Each structure stands twice: as structure tokens, then as C-alpha cells.
Tab-separated table of C-alpha atoms in Angstrom:
chain	number	residue	atom	x	y	z
A	60	MET	CA	37.399	21.934	9.817
A	61	ALA	CA	39.232	23.576	7.035
A	62	ARG	CA	40.472	20.071	5.866
A	63	GLN	CA	37.064	18.756	5.757
A	64	LEU	CA	35.924	21.841	3.723
A	65	ARG	CA	38.738	21.336	1.242
A	66	ALA	CA	37.810	17.741	0.817
A	67	GLU	CA	33.907	18.657	0.145
A	68	GLN	CA	34.946	21.400	-2.355
A	69	THR	CA	37.106	18.795	-4.143
A	70	ARG	CA	34.502	16.381	-4.171
A	71	ALA	CA	31.887	18.798	-5.674
A	72	THR	CA	34.724	19.921	-8.351
A	73	ILE	CA	35.120	16.432	-9.301
A	74	VAL	CA	31.198	15.855	-9.560
A	75	GLY	CA	30.853	19.192	-11.532
A	76	ALA	CA	33.484	18.031	-13.930
A	77	ALA	CA	32.129	14.481	-14.620
A	78	ALA	CA	28.650	16.003	-14.982
A	79	ASP	CA	30.073	18.358	-17.643
A	80	LEU	CA	31.568	15.657	-19.460
A	81	PHE	CA	28.742	13.109	-19.203
A	82	ASP	CA	26.503	15.645	-20.366
A	83	ARG	CA	28.513	16.700	-23.331
A	84	HIS	CA	29.861	13.360	-24.512
A	85	GLY	CA	27.860	10.522	-22.405
A	86	TYR	CA	28.835	8.245	-19.700
A	87	GLU	CA	30.433	5.519	-21.729
A	88	SER	CA	32.371	7.947	-23.932
A	89	THR	CA	33.924	9.702	-20.834
A	90	SER	CA	37.059	8.214	-19.025
A	91	LEU	CA	38.180	8.620	-15.468
A	92	SER	CA	41.599	10.384	-16.657
A	93	GLU	CA	39.401	12.932	-18.724
A	94	ILE	CA	37.410	13.589	-15.489
A	95	VAL	CA	40.597	14.048	-13.626
A	96	ALA	CA	42.036	16.578	-16.331
A	97	HIS	CA	38.828	18.498	-16.638
A	98	ALA	CA	38.494	18.884	-12.753
A	99	GLY	CA	42.170	19.881	-12.374
A	100	VAL	CA	42.640	17.322	-9.647
A	101	THR	CA	44.971	14.357	-9.130
A	102	LYS	CA	43.986	10.762	-9.618
A	103	GLY	CA	44.404	10.146	-5.890
A	104	ALA	CA	42.076	12.980	-5.201
A	105	LEU	CA	39.450	11.414	-7.312
A	106	TYR	CA	39.822	7.621	-6.105
A	107	PHE	CA	39.793	9.263	-2.478
A	108	HIS	CA	36.238	10.181	-2.881
A	109	PHE	CA	35.171	7.681	-5.807
A	110	ALA	CA	36.216	4.196	-6.277
A	111	ALA	CA	34.643	3.905	-9.835
A	112	LYS	CA	33.088	5.865	-12.521
A	113	GLU	CA	29.609	4.153	-11.417
A	114	ASP	CA	30.014	6.094	-8.071
A	115	LEU	CA	30.133	9.384	-9.775
A	116	ALA	CA	27.141	8.749	-11.814
A	117	GLN	CA	25.388	7.746	-8.499
A	118	ALA	CA	26.317	10.998	-6.828
A	119	ILE	CA	25.043	12.813	-9.699
A	120	MET	CA	21.766	11.131	-9.767
A	121	GLU	CA	21.419	11.609	-6.149
A	122	ILE	CA	21.860	15.168	-6.563
A	123	GLN	CA	19.151	15.071	-9.374
A	124	CYS	CA	16.854	13.278	-6.881
A	125	ARG	CA	17.233	15.612	-3.934
A	126	THR	CA	16.780	18.688	-6.390
A	127	PHE	CA	13.393	17.217	-7.598
A	128	ARG	CA	12.003	16.476	-4.344
A	129	ARG	CA	13.089	19.851	-3.079
A	130	LEU	CA	11.104	21.497	-5.831
A	131	VAL	CA	7.937	19.181	-5.202
A	132	ARG	CA	8.201	20.312	-1.815
A	133	ASP	CA	8.508	23.930	-2.551
A	134	LEU	CA	5.438	23.845	-4.793
A	135	ASP	CA	3.640	21.598	-2.555
A	136	GLY	CA	3.818	24.455	-0.092
A	137	ARG	CA	2.437	27.364	-1.912
A	138	GLY	CA	-1.228	26.142	-2.127
A	139	TYR	CA	-1.576	25.602	-5.914
A	140	SER	CA	-3.963	23.406	-7.449
A	141	SER	CA	-2.706	19.750	-8.164
A	142	LEU	CA	-2.484	20.531	-12.146
A	143	GLU	CA	-0.825	23.760	-11.737
A	144	ALA	CA	1.810	22.506	-9.288
A	145	LEU	CA	2.352	19.795	-11.917
A	146	LEU	CA	2.758	22.157	-14.688
A	147	ARG	CA	5.035	24.293	-12.695
A	148	LEU	CA	7.236	21.430	-11.886
A	149	THR	CA	7.695	20.200	-15.317
A	150	PHE	CA	8.813	23.968	-16.089
A	151	GLY	CA	10.670	24.123	-13.095
A	152	MET	CA	12.737	20.992	-13.873
A	153	THR	CA	13.251	22.545	-17.328
A	154	ARG	CA	14.840	25.724	-16.112
A	155	LEU	CA	17.168	24.045	-13.545
A	156	CYS	CA	18.345	21.599	-16.280
A	157	GLU	CA	19.413	24.632	-18.213
A	158	GLU	CA	20.938	26.063	-15.164
A	159	GLU	CA	22.925	23.072	-13.783
A	160	PRO	CA	25.062	20.601	-15.727
A	161	VAL	CA	24.521	18.167	-13.077
A	162	LEU	CA	20.790	17.977	-13.599
A	163	ARG	CA	21.269	17.739	-17.368
A	164	ALA	CA	23.895	15.007	-16.753
A	165	GLY	CA	21.599	13.117	-14.519
A	166	LEU	CA	18.888	12.911	-17.063
A	167	ARG	CA	21.107	11.740	-19.536
A	168	LEU	CA	22.264	9.203	-17.403
A	169	ALA	CA	18.867	8.048	-16.539
A	170	THR	CA	18.080	7.859	-20.223
A	171	THR	CA	21.235	5.661	-21.040
A	172	GLY	CA	20.527	2.855	-18.680
A	173	VAL	CA	23.193	3.630	-16.036
A	174	PRO	CA	22.258	1.164	-13.249
A	175	VAL	CA	20.663	3.167	-10.008
A	176	ARG	CA	21.640	1.496	-6.807
A	177	PRO	CA	19.574	1.184	-4.017
A	178	PRO	CA	18.433	2.969	-1.781
A	179	LEU	CA	17.895	5.574	-4.639
A	180	ARG	CA	15.133	4.787	-6.977
A	181	HIS	CA	15.002	5.117	-10.618
A	182	PRO	CA	14.048	9.148	-11.270
A	183	PHE	CA	11.520	7.877	-13.775
A	184	THR	CA	9.866	5.807	-11.192
A	185	GLU	CA	9.491	8.505	-9.019
A	186	TRP	CA	8.516	10.998	-11.560
A	187	ARG	CA	5.563	8.901	-12.654
A	188	GLU	CA	4.523	8.627	-8.970
A	189	ILE	CA	4.309	12.156	-8.525
A	190	ALA	CA	2.487	12.788	-11.588
A	191	THR	CA	0.084	9.810	-10.729
A	192	SER	CA	-0.506	11.542	-7.170
A	193	ARG	CA	-1.008	15.099	-8.836
A	194	LEU	CA	-3.240	13.799	-11.496
A	195	LEU	CA	-5.393	11.990	-9.016
A	196	ASN	CA	-5.832	15.011	-6.937
A	197	ALA	CA	-6.561	17.008	-10.109
A	198	VAL	CA	-9.573	14.558	-10.698
A	199	ARG	CA	-10.916	15.288	-7.374
A	200	GLN	CA	-10.544	19.038	-7.908
A	201	SER	CA	-12.443	18.622	-11.277
A	202	ASP	CA	-9.473	19.912	-13.050
A	203	VAL	CA	-9.145	16.416	-15.130
A	204	HIS	CA	-11.785	14.388	-16.523
A	205	PRO	CA	-12.924	11.734	-14.016
A	206	ASP	CA	-13.062	9.005	-16.715
A	207	ILE	CA	-9.349	9.090	-17.630
A	208	ASP	CA	-6.740	6.412	-17.003
A	209	VAL	CA	-4.748	8.308	-14.563
A	210	ASP	CA	-1.735	6.014	-14.478
A	211	SER	CA	-1.570	5.752	-18.258
A	212	VAL	CA	-1.588	9.684	-18.346
A	213	ALA	CA	1.162	9.797	-15.872
A	214	HIS	CA	3.366	7.495	-17.759
A	215	THR	CA	2.484	9.242	-21.281
A	216	LEU	CA	3.407	12.895	-19.161
A	217	VAL	CA	6.939	11.404	-18.050
A	218	CYS	CA	7.612	9.824	-21.516
A	219	SER	CA	6.554	13.300	-23.127
A	220	VAL	CA	8.525	15.379	-20.880
A	221	VAL	CA	11.676	13.468	-21.271
A	222	GLY	CA	11.376	12.709	-24.770
A	223	THR	CA	10.848	16.428	-25.592
A	224	ARG	CA	14.005	17.319	-23.588
A	225	VAL	CA	15.979	14.437	-25.280
A	226	VAL	CA	14.605	15.200	-28.991
A	227	SER	CA	14.695	19.038	-28.629
A	228	GLY	CA	18.074	18.920	-26.931
A	229	THR	CA	19.604	16.755	-29.734
A	230	LEU	CA	17.908	18.804	-32.610
A	231	GLU	CA	17.510	22.347	-31.558
A	232	PRO	CA	19.108	25.053	-29.575
A	233	ALA	CA	18.394	25.072	-25.725
A	234	GLY	CA	16.205	28.175	-25.990
A	235	ARG	CA	13.566	26.067	-27.803
A	236	GLN	CA	13.142	23.861	-24.713
A	237	PRO	CA	10.448	26.100	-22.854
A	238	ARG	CA	8.432	26.050	-26.356
A	239	ARG	CA	8.360	22.487	-26.934
A	240	LEU	CA	7.407	21.794	-23.291
A	241	ALA	CA	4.533	24.242	-23.741
A	242	GLU	CA	3.441	22.611	-26.865
A	243	MET	CA	3.320	19.254	-25.217
A	244	TRP	CA	1.162	20.632	-22.532
A	245	TYR	CA	-1.300	22.424	-25.074
A	246	ILE	CA	-1.863	18.924	-26.709
A	247	LEU	CA	-2.213	17.133	-23.095
A	248	ILE	CA	-4.802	19.877	-21.625
A	249	ARG	CA	-7.037	19.798	-24.517
A	250	GLY	CA	-7.164	15.959	-23.987
A	251	VAL	CA	-7.570	15.489	-20.373
A	252	VAL	CA	-9.003	18.991	-18.820
A	253	PRO	CA	-12.683	19.838	-18.901
A	254	VAL	CA	-13.636	22.704	-21.264
A	255	THR	CA	-14.675	24.900	-18.237
A	256	ARG	CA	-11.248	24.606	-16.783
A	257	ARG	CA	-9.372	24.584	-19.948
A	258	ALA	CA	-8.434	28.412	-20.549
A	259	ARG	CA	-7.039	28.664	-17.019
A	260	TYR	CA	-4.363	26.064	-17.689
A	261	LEU	CA	-3.618	26.977	-21.444
A	262	THR	CA	-3.010	30.618	-20.250
A	263	LEU	CA	-0.768	29.392	-17.168
A	264	THR	CA	1.305	27.253	-19.691
A	265	SER	CA	1.863	30.117	-22.060
A	266	ARG	CA	3.034	32.267	-18.869
A	267	LEU	CA	5.205	29.465	-17.621
A	268	GLU	CA	6.665	29.280	-21.102
A	269	ARG	CA	7.634	33.077	-21.318
A	270	GLU	CA	8.997	33.257	-17.587
A	271	THR	CA	11.048	30.142	-18.230
A	272	GLY	CA	12.502	31.386	-21.493
A	273	ALA	CA	13.292	34.691	-19.850
A	274	ALA	CA	14.978	33.058	-16.983
A	275	ARG	CA	17.198	30.844	-19.446
A	276	PRO	CA	21.013	31.524	-18.533
A	277	VAL	CA	23.375	32.447	-21.584
A	278	ARG	CA	25.785	29.499	-21.952
């Protein structure tokens, strides 16, 4: 039992080290030797758990996928409207990305063309489907205009969230992320939410921006 626990801890250490380097330097620029040194393990220990760098990338994206699904399930169980759940999902992922290098690395891997092996699906495909589902429900709940093209809005939303993260993360301090996400939502809400429902979601966006910024860890 103790041996299994040590093996799990070693695996987690290797994944964490790889994620940190992938996040800071990129997948292609990171070697297995650098991961071994950063993790403080032997090459034998790394190869016991991962046959290649691609396996490490897969493990990181699997963690990202599980985290996203867990957040979706948690929000679904709280009785929010579909649009509020979607808003909270985007701010929740922003907060988690600031807290967890593995999630930041997963996003960077997803944006740089690293292959995703079945049965895992590409995260952007899953995110777009979640956005589509929530927007369809928001139309039924009269929180979104009934004549919008839901697929197009869902695609635009995912592109905007990812693009905001990538561009802001490249050009600005991490503390600007919640503000940039809120700015994106202000534009989207004014475009797709009926006037009678708009104030509620603009106010919610401002509150989530403040809460996410206040919860941001010091790094």
C-alpha cells in the first residue's frame, strides 16, 4: 500500500513539473531531461510512468477535462439559470487556471496543436457543446433572444474566452484576467440578452469579476 502511494505521489510530482514547464516554456521547448530535473526524480522513475512526452501531455489534458466536468456538475446542482451557470463556469475556470499550473498547461497544450488521443475529446469541442446546451436552455428561459444562432454564439463564446486568456496572459499581468473576461461578457450580454433581463446579468458579471479577482492567489 505504501509503495503504491509513493508511486502515485511520484507520478503527481512528474505531472506537476511537466505542467509548470509546459506552461512557462511551451511543449516543444521542454525536454524530458528538463522535466526530470525539475521534478527531482530519476529518468527511470519518469519512464516507469510515462513512455514519452506525449503521454505527459495527455495526462495533463485528462486532468483538465476532469476538472472542467466536475465544475460543470457542481454548477448544475446549484439551481442557477443556464446563463448564470455559463457565466459562473467561465469565471470558475479562470480562477482555477490561476490556482493550478496543470490547468494553465492544459489550455496551452490545447491551443498549440498537441494531439488529443481517444477516448479523450479535444477540450474546445467539449466546451463548445456545453456552451451550446446552456444557451439553448437560456433561450427557453427567455434569458437569450430566441432568434440567435446558438451554434455561432457558442463558438464565438469559446473563441472569446480562450482568446482572452491567451492574449491577456501574454500581454498583461495575471490580475487582469477577470477584468478582460468581464469585458468580453459585457459585449456578449448586450448582444444576446433581452433588455428586460440584461441588468441582472451585467450586475452578476461585475460581481463575479470582483470575486474572481479577490480570490486570485499571489504567485
